């Protein structure tokens, strides 16, 4: 584990360069280039907010846990989609980058960290857009911004730990990326992203803290919509984040060399 994070520190410049290259490659050849990184989430949020806020939101707008439904919606979507994209990418990373992994004498964790950073950059822009929208809508709770920082840190730790385990597991299991994509889609609908937790039957709602994403979403929404926080859910997310980082780092450290050989 010490070697894992030592490599990330020593090769941090290369990881940052790999992230820049990936972001540029994503928009290479387009007329407006990296401006798509802002335009894409704006269009996506506009569509979701129009459809759900006006069709579904009118039914739950008065819910005390929701507030402005459109802001409630996007403040849950952005962190969840970032979590989902990283995990799907991690599950297929070793096989998708097989030639690079086999022939470049750079630690596997550094190669993946570059991809990880590239995804984070795009979703960080989306969070910035939501912050501006929250200010414009008057839903931002400035005193709760430290909760947003905590939510980001916990989500990053949870996602990174799971991703490390998936990178080496994906070298063994060819279908892992499809399994993870399907699993996170199911998790999306089991998580109060599109709907408030107060609409869930009490017999089911008591199990929500078991879902480690719920606490992170609470922290995001506390700052962006002024919603309350469920302490038990946040504590469960914090515990899951620590466990995932430790376990994921241990699994990766033990299996990284064999993963390179398998691809």
mmCIF file of C-alpha atoms in Angstrom:
data_model
loop_
_atom_site.group_PDB
_atom_site.id
_atom_site.type_symbol
_atom_site.label_atom_id
_atom_site.label_comp_id
_atom_site.label_asym_id
_atom_site.label_seq_id
_atom_site.Cartn_x
_atom_site.Cartn_y
_atom_site.Cartn_z
ATOM 1 C CA UNK A 1 0.000 0.000 0.000
ATOM 2 C CA UNK A 2 2.858 2.350 0.795
ATOM 3 C CA UNK A 3 4.339 1.697 -2.655
ATOM 4 C CA UNK A 4 0.973 2.412 -4.294
ATOM 5 C CA UNK A 5 0.697 5.928 -2.897
ATOM 6 C CA UNK A 6 4.419 6.523 -3.176
ATOM 7 C CA UNK A 7 4.158 5.858 -6.923
ATOM 8 C CA UNK A 8 1.218 8.222 -7.242
ATOM 9 C CA UNK A 9 3.220 10.967 -5.560
ATOM 10 C CA UNK A 10 6.386 10.347 -7.598
ATOM 11 C CA UNK A 11 4.513 10.162 -10.896
ATOM 12 C CA UNK A 12 1.967 12.894 -10.130
ATOM 13 C CA UNK A 13 3.182 15.052 -13.009
ATOM 14 C CA UNK A 14 2.657 12.248 -15.521
ATOM 15 C CA UNK A 15 -0.788 11.466 -14.082
ATOM 16 C CA UNK A 16 -1.807 15.101 -14.513
ATOM 17 C CA UNK A 17 -0.482 15.091 -18.080
ATOM 18 C CA UNK A 18 -2.418 11.907 -18.872
ATOM 19 C CA UNK A 19 -5.568 13.554 -17.520
ATOM 20 C CA UNK A 20 -5.019 16.639 -19.712
ATOM 21 C CA UNK A 21 -4.459 14.450 -22.764
ATOM 22 C CA UNK A 22 -7.636 12.478 -22.101
ATOM 23 C CA UNK A 23 -9.735 15.611 -21.703
ATOM 24 C CA UNK A 24 -8.310 17.050 -24.923
ATOM 25 C CA UNK A 25 -8.805 13.783 -26.798
ATOM 26 C CA UNK A 26 -12.457 13.666 -25.760
ATOM 27 C CA UNK A 27 -13.154 16.929 -27.583
ATOM 28 C CA UNK A 28 -10.511 16.730 -30.315
ATOM 29 C CA UNK A 29 -11.809 17.680 -33.751
ATOM 30 C CA UNK A 30 -14.945 19.446 -32.490
ATOM 31 C CA UNK A 31 -15.655 23.033 -33.449
ATOM 32 C CA UNK A 32 -15.935 24.414 -29.932
ATOM 33 C CA UNK A 33 -13.480 22.003 -28.285
ATOM 34 C CA UNK A 34 -13.421 21.873 -24.486
ATOM 35 C CA UNK A 35 -16.423 24.193 -24.302
ATOM 36 C CA UNK A 36 -18.457 20.999 -24.651
ATOM 37 C CA UNK A 37 -17.412 20.187 -21.076
ATOM 38 C CA UNK A 38 -19.697 23.039 -19.979
ATOM 39 C CA UNK A 39 -22.332 22.831 -22.715
ATOM 40 C CA UNK A 40 -23.035 19.105 -22.221
ATOM 41 C CA UNK A 41 -23.996 19.324 -18.523
ATOM 42 C CA UNK A 42 -25.980 22.519 -19.151
ATOM 43 C CA UNK A 43 -28.110 20.793 -21.789
ATOM 44 C CA UNK A 44 -28.423 17.624 -19.711
ATOM 45 C CA UNK A 45 -29.464 19.514 -16.584
ATOM 46 C CA UNK A 46 -31.889 21.625 -18.582
ATOM 47 C CA UNK A 47 -33.619 18.527 -19.932
ATOM 48 C CA UNK A 48 -33.806 16.759 -16.578
ATOM 49 C CA UNK A 49 -34.974 19.865 -14.760
ATOM 50 C CA UNK A 50 -37.659 20.584 -17.365
ATOM 51 C CA UNK A 51 -39.038 17.051 -17.529
ATOM 52 C CA UNK A 52 -38.837 16.098 -13.868
ATOM 53 C CA UNK A 53 -39.396 19.466 -12.209
ATOM 54 C CA UNK A 54 -42.562 20.188 -14.168
ATOM 55 C CA UNK A 55 -43.992 16.691 -14.555
ATOM 56 C CA UNK A 56 -42.935 14.984 -11.320
ATOM 57 C CA UNK A 57 -41.762 17.907 -9.225
ATOM 58 C CA UNK A 58 -45.237 19.425 -8.944
ATOM 59 C CA UNK A 59 -46.242 16.379 -6.866
ATOM 60 C CA UNK A 60 -43.432 16.594 -4.329
ATOM 61 C CA UNK A 61 -42.365 20.248 -4.386
ATOM 62 C CA UNK A 62 -43.849 20.814 -0.944
ATOM 63 C CA UNK A 63 -41.914 18.004 0.676
ATOM 64 C CA UNK A 64 -39.726 19.515 3.452
ATOM 65 C CA UNK A 65 -36.808 17.259 2.493
ATOM 66 C CA UNK A 66 -36.843 18.446 -1.123
ATOM 67 C CA UNK A 67 -37.324 22.202 -1.351
ATOM 68 C CA UNK A 68 -36.808 23.297 -4.962
ATOM 69 C CA UNK A 69 -37.141 19.966 -6.728
ATOM 70 C CA UNK A 70 -35.072 20.846 -9.782
ATOM 71 C CA UNK A 71 -32.057 21.723 -7.621
ATOM 72 C CA UNK A 72 -32.672 18.657 -5.462
ATOM 73 C CA UNK A 73 -32.569 16.562 -8.621
ATOM 74 C CA UNK A 74 -29.321 17.820 -10.135
ATOM 75 C CA UNK A 75 -27.523 17.985 -6.782
ATOM 76 C CA UNK A 76 -28.070 14.231 -6.520
ATOM 77 C CA UNK A 77 -27.425 13.386 -10.155
ATOM 78 C CA UNK A 78 -23.983 14.949 -10.489
ATOM 79 C CA UNK A 79 -22.246 13.127 -7.614
ATOM 80 C CA UNK A 80 -23.956 9.845 -8.481
ATOM 81 C CA UNK A 81 -23.046 10.021 -12.186
ATOM 82 C CA UNK A 82 -19.427 10.821 -11.275
ATOM 83 C CA UNK A 83 -19.383 7.788 -8.968
ATOM 84 C CA UNK A 84 -20.933 5.605 -11.689
ATOM 85 C CA UNK A 85 -18.634 6.731 -14.494
ATOM 86 C CA UNK A 86 -15.461 6.156 -12.472
ATOM 87 C CA UNK A 87 -16.504 2.644 -11.448
ATOM 88 C CA UNK A 88 -17.506 1.590 -14.965
ATOM 89 C CA UNK A 89 -14.268 3.012 -16.355
ATOM 90 C CA UNK A 90 -12.227 1.264 -13.647
ATOM 91 C CA UNK A 91 -13.837 -2.119 -14.322
ATOM 92 C CA UNK A 92 -12.822 -2.028 -17.989
ATOM 93 C CA UNK A 93 -9.624 0.002 -17.707
ATOM 94 C CA UNK A 94 -7.027 -2.793 -17.738
ATOM 95 C CA UNK A 95 -8.452 -4.471 -20.837
ATOM 96 C CA UNK A 96 -9.308 -1.256 -22.692
ATOM 97 C CA UNK A 97 -5.741 0.019 -22.132
ATOM 98 C CA UNK A 98 -4.061 -3.370 -22.588
ATOM 99 C CA UNK A 99 -1.357 -2.221 -25.011
ATOM 100 C CA UNK A 100 -0.444 0.700 -22.765
ATOM 101 C CA UNK A 101 -0.493 -1.428 -19.617
ATOM 102 C CA UNK A 102 1.704 -4.144 -21.183
ATOM 103 C CA UNK A 103 4.295 -2.039 -22.975
ATOM 104 C CA UNK A 104 4.729 1.131 -20.900
ATOM 105 C CA UNK A 105 6.883 0.865 -17.790
ATOM 106 C CA UNK A 106 4.638 3.107 -15.717
ATOM 107 C CA UNK A 107 2.851 1.767 -12.622
ATOM 108 C CA UNK A 108 -0.723 0.694 -13.330
ATOM 109 C CA UNK A 109 -2.047 2.926 -10.564
ATOM 110 C CA UNK A 110 -0.529 5.994 -12.248
ATOM 111 C CA UNK A 111 -2.105 5.149 -15.598
ATOM 112 C CA UNK A 112 -5.510 4.739 -13.988
ATOM 113 C CA UNK A 113 -5.119 7.834 -11.818
ATOM 114 C CA UNK A 114 -4.780 9.903 -14.988
ATOM 115 C CA UNK A 115 -8.150 8.587 -16.215
ATOM 116 C CA UNK A 116 -9.624 9.129 -12.745
ATOM 117 C CA UNK A 117 -8.527 12.775 -12.734
ATOM 118 C CA UNK A 118 -9.928 13.372 -16.238
ATOM 119 C CA UNK A 119 -13.373 12.182 -15.140
ATOM 120 C CA UNK A 120 -13.214 14.304 -11.987
ATOM 121 C CA UNK A 121 -12.357 17.439 -13.954
ATOM 122 C CA UNK A 122 -15.472 17.143 -16.100
ATOM 123 C CA UNK A 123 -17.749 16.504 -13.148
ATOM 124 C CA UNK A 124 -16.114 19.296 -11.134
ATOM 125 C CA UNK A 125 -17.235 21.669 -13.879
ATOM 126 C CA UNK A 126 -20.764 20.318 -13.482
ATOM 127 C CA UNK A 127 -20.646 20.959 -9.728
ATOM 128 C CA UNK A 128 -19.475 24.500 -10.451
ATOM 129 C CA UNK A 129 -22.494 25.013 -12.710
ATOM 130 C CA UNK A 130 -24.809 23.737 -9.957
ATOM 131 C CA UNK A 131 -23.263 26.138 -7.436
ATOM 132 C CA UNK A 132 -23.936 29.060 -9.770
ATOM 133 C CA UNK A 133 -27.486 27.805 -10.360
ATOM 134 C CA UNK A 134 -28.047 27.454 -6.596
ATOM 135 C CA UNK A 135 -26.954 31.047 -6.070
ATOM 136 C CA UNK A 136 -29.257 32.215 -8.867
ATOM 137 C CA UNK A 137 -32.183 30.182 -7.520
ATOM 138 C CA UNK A 138 -31.586 31.320 -3.945
ATOM 139 C CA UNK A 139 -31.280 27.766 -2.608
ATOM 140 C CA UNK A 140 -27.581 27.873 -1.678
ATOM 141 C CA UNK A 141 -26.959 27.585 2.069
ATOM 142 C CA UNK A 142 -23.516 29.273 2.513
ATOM 143 C CA UNK A 143 -23.154 28.145 6.139
ATOM 144 C CA UNK A 144 -23.519 24.537 4.957
ATOM 145 C CA UNK A 145 -20.732 24.712 2.350
ATOM 146 C CA UNK A 146 -18.344 22.797 4.660
ATOM 147 C CA UNK A 147 -20.795 19.883 4.363
ATOM 148 C CA UNK A 148 -20.367 20.027 0.592
ATOM 149 C CA UNK A 149 -16.584 19.793 1.003
ATOM 150 C CA UNK A 150 -17.012 16.822 3.339
ATOM 151 C CA UNK A 151 -19.407 15.192 0.876
ATOM 152 C CA UNK A 152 -16.894 15.574 -1.956
ATOM 153 C CA UNK A 153 -14.073 14.107 0.134
ATOM 154 C CA UNK A 154 -16.132 11.111 1.279
ATOM 155 C CA UNK A 155 -17.392 10.421 -2.227
ATOM 156 C CA UNK A 156 -13.864 10.642 -3.638
ATOM 157 C CA UNK A 157 -12.546 8.209 -1.021
ATOM 158 C CA UNK A 158 -15.415 5.762 -1.542
ATOM 159 C CA UNK A 159 -15.090 5.895 -5.325
ATOM 160 C CA UNK A 160 -11.286 5.620 -5.343
ATOM 161 C CA UNK A 161 -11.246 2.604 -3.046
ATOM 162 C CA UNK A 162 -13.860 0.726 -5.070
ATOM 163 C CA UNK A 163 -12.175 1.711 -8.344
ATOM 164 C CA UNK A 164 -8.802 0.306 -7.264
ATOM 165 C CA UNK A 165 -10.362 -3.091 -6.589
ATOM 166 C CA UNK A 166 -12.252 -2.991 -9.889
ATOM 167 C CA UNK A 167 -9.153 -2.142 -11.961
ATOM 168 C CA UNK A 168 -7.375 -5.365 -11.012
ATOM 169 C CA UNK A 169 -10.584 -7.422 -10.982
ATOM 170 C CA UNK A 170 -11.413 -6.264 -14.503
ATOM 171 C CA UNK A 171 -8.212 -7.844 -15.780
ATOM 172 C CA UNK A 172 -9.571 -11.230 -14.690
ATOM 173 C CA UNK A 173 -13.281 -10.805 -15.477
ATOM 174 C CA UNK A 174 -13.964 -9.663 -19.075
ATOM 175 C CA UNK A 175 -17.630 -8.833 -18.366
ATOM 176 C CA UNK A 176 -16.980 -6.814 -15.217
ATOM 177 C CA UNK A 177 -17.597 -3.410 -16.819
ATOM 178 C CA UNK A 178 -21.041 -4.547 -18.026
ATOM 179 C CA UNK A 179 -21.807 -5.991 -14.589
ATOM 180 C CA UNK A 180 -20.786 -2.744 -12.886
ATOM 181 C CA UNK A 181 -22.764 -0.626 -15.367
ATOM 182 C CA UNK A 182 -25.886 -2.691 -14.712
ATOM 183 C CA UNK A 183 -25.306 -2.766 -10.965
ATOM 184 C CA UNK A 184 -24.847 0.996 -10.680
ATOM 185 C CA UNK A 185 -27.968 1.556 -12.788
ATOM 186 C CA UNK A 186 -29.937 -0.531 -10.282
ATOM 187 C CA UNK A 187 -28.274 1.368 -7.421
ATOM 188 C CA UNK A 188 -29.320 4.656 -9.049
ATOM 189 C CA UNK A 189 -32.986 3.757 -8.717
ATOM 190 C CA UNK A 190 -32.486 2.388 -5.196
ATOM 191 C CA UNK A 191 -30.962 5.717 -4.135
ATOM 192 C CA UNK A 192 -33.084 8.845 -3.523
ATOM 193 C CA UNK A 193 -31.775 10.761 -6.507
ATOM 194 C CA UNK A 194 -34.985 11.249 -8.497
ATOM 195 C CA UNK A 195 -37.287 11.062 -5.475
ATOM 196 C CA UNK A 196 -37.144 12.147 -1.815
ATOM 197 C CA UNK A 197 -36.488 9.607 0.904
ATOM 198 C CA UNK A 198 -39.773 10.630 2.535
ATOM 199 C CA UNK A 199 -41.705 8.923 -0.266
ATOM 200 C CA UNK A 200 -40.154 5.550 0.604
ATOM 201 C CA UNK A 201 -42.218 3.260 2.881
ATOM 202 C CA UNK A 202 -40.887 3.286 6.433
ATOM 203 C CA UNK A 203 -40.119 -0.436 6.332
ATOM 204 C CA UNK A 204 -37.740 0.194 3.419
ATOM 205 C CA UNK A 205 -36.479 3.654 4.412
ATOM 206 C CA UNK A 206 -34.843 2.318 7.585
ATOM 207 C CA UNK A 207 -32.382 0.445 5.361
ATOM 208 C CA UNK A 208 -31.302 3.565 3.438
ATOM 209 C CA UNK A 209 -28.156 4.166 5.559
ATOM 210 C CA UNK A 210 -26.883 0.799 4.297
ATOM 211 C CA UNK A 211 -26.519 2.498 0.908
ATOM 212 C CA UNK A 212 -23.186 4.387 1.241
ATOM 213 C CA UNK A 213 -24.140 6.942 -1.421
ATOM 214 C CA UNK A 214 -27.080 8.309 0.581
ATOM 215 C CA UNK A 215 -24.943 10.085 3.178
ATOM 216 C CA UNK A 216 -22.824 11.753 0.480
ATOM 217 C CA UNK A 217 -25.942 13.016 -1.316
ATOM 218 C CA UNK A 218 -27.278 14.397 1.965
ATOM 219 C CA UNK A 219 -24.095 16.425 2.386
ATOM 220 C CA UNK A 220 -24.269 17.779 -1.176
ATOM 221 C CA UNK A 221 -27.928 18.730 -0.807
ATOM 222 C CA UNK A 222 -27.419 20.351 2.571
ATOM 223 C CA UNK A 223 -25.254 23.016 0.935
ATOM 224 C CA UNK A 224 -27.070 23.289 -2.395
ATOM 225 C CA UNK A 225 -30.698 23.139 -1.263
ATOM 226 C CA UNK A 226 -30.599 23.678 2.499
ATOM 227 C CA UNK A 227 -31.946 20.141 3.108
ATOM 228 C CA UNK A 228 -31.362 18.389 6.404
ATOM 229 C CA UNK A 229 -28.737 15.728 7.063
ATOM 230 C CA UNK A 230 -29.348 12.208 8.337
ATOM 231 C CA UNK A 231 -26.398 11.689 10.742
ATOM 232 C CA UNK A 232 -26.644 7.900 10.574
ATOM 233 C CA UNK A 233 -26.435 7.921 6.763
ATOM 234 C CA UNK A 234 -23.421 10.281 6.833
ATOM 235 C CA UNK A 235 -21.679 8.121 9.447
ATOM 236 C CA UNK A 236 -22.315 5.026 7.309
ATOM 237 C CA UNK A 237 -20.847 6.781 4.265
ATOM 238 C CA UNK A 238 -17.758 7.837 6.248
ATOM 239 C CA UNK A 239 -17.234 4.296 7.511
ATOM 240 C CA UNK A 240 -17.741 2.799 4.037
ATOM 241 C CA UNK A 241 -15.270 5.308 2.566
ATOM 242 C CA UNK A 242 -12.528 4.364 5.022
ATOM 243 C CA UNK A 243 -13.143 0.635 4.555
ATOM 244 C CA UNK A 244 -13.172 0.935 0.751
ATOM 245 C CA UNK A 245 -9.930 2.916 0.617
ATOM 246 C CA UNK A 246 -8.118 0.462 2.882
ATOM 247 C CA UNK A 247 -9.524 -2.672 1.259
ATOM 248 C CA UNK A 248 -9.241 -1.374 -2.304
ATOM 249 C CA UNK A 249 -5.647 -0.267 -1.772
ATOM 250 C CA UNK A 250 -4.748 -3.644 -0.263
ATOM 251 C CA UNK A 251 -6.366 -5.601 -3.111
ATOM 252 C CA UNK A 252 -4.708 -3.432 -5.735
ATOM 253 C CA UNK A 253 -1.276 -3.669 -4.110
ATOM 254 C CA UNK A 254 -1.461 -7.459 -4.102
ATOM 255 C CA UNK A 255 -2.912 -7.961 -7.585
ATOM 256 C CA UNK A 256 -1.494 -5.136 -9.726
ATOM 257 C CA UNK A 257 1.487 -7.119 -11.054
ATOM 258 C CA UNK A 258 -0.605 -10.168 -11.972
ATOM 259 C CA UNK A 259 -3.214 -7.891 -13.574
ATOM 260 C CA UNK A 260 -0.604 -6.512 -15.961
ATOM 261 C CA UNK A 261 0.372 -10.026 -16.951
ATOM 262 C CA UNK A 262 -3.240 -11.086 -17.571
ATOM 263 C CA UNK A 263 -4.003 -8.342 -20.062
#
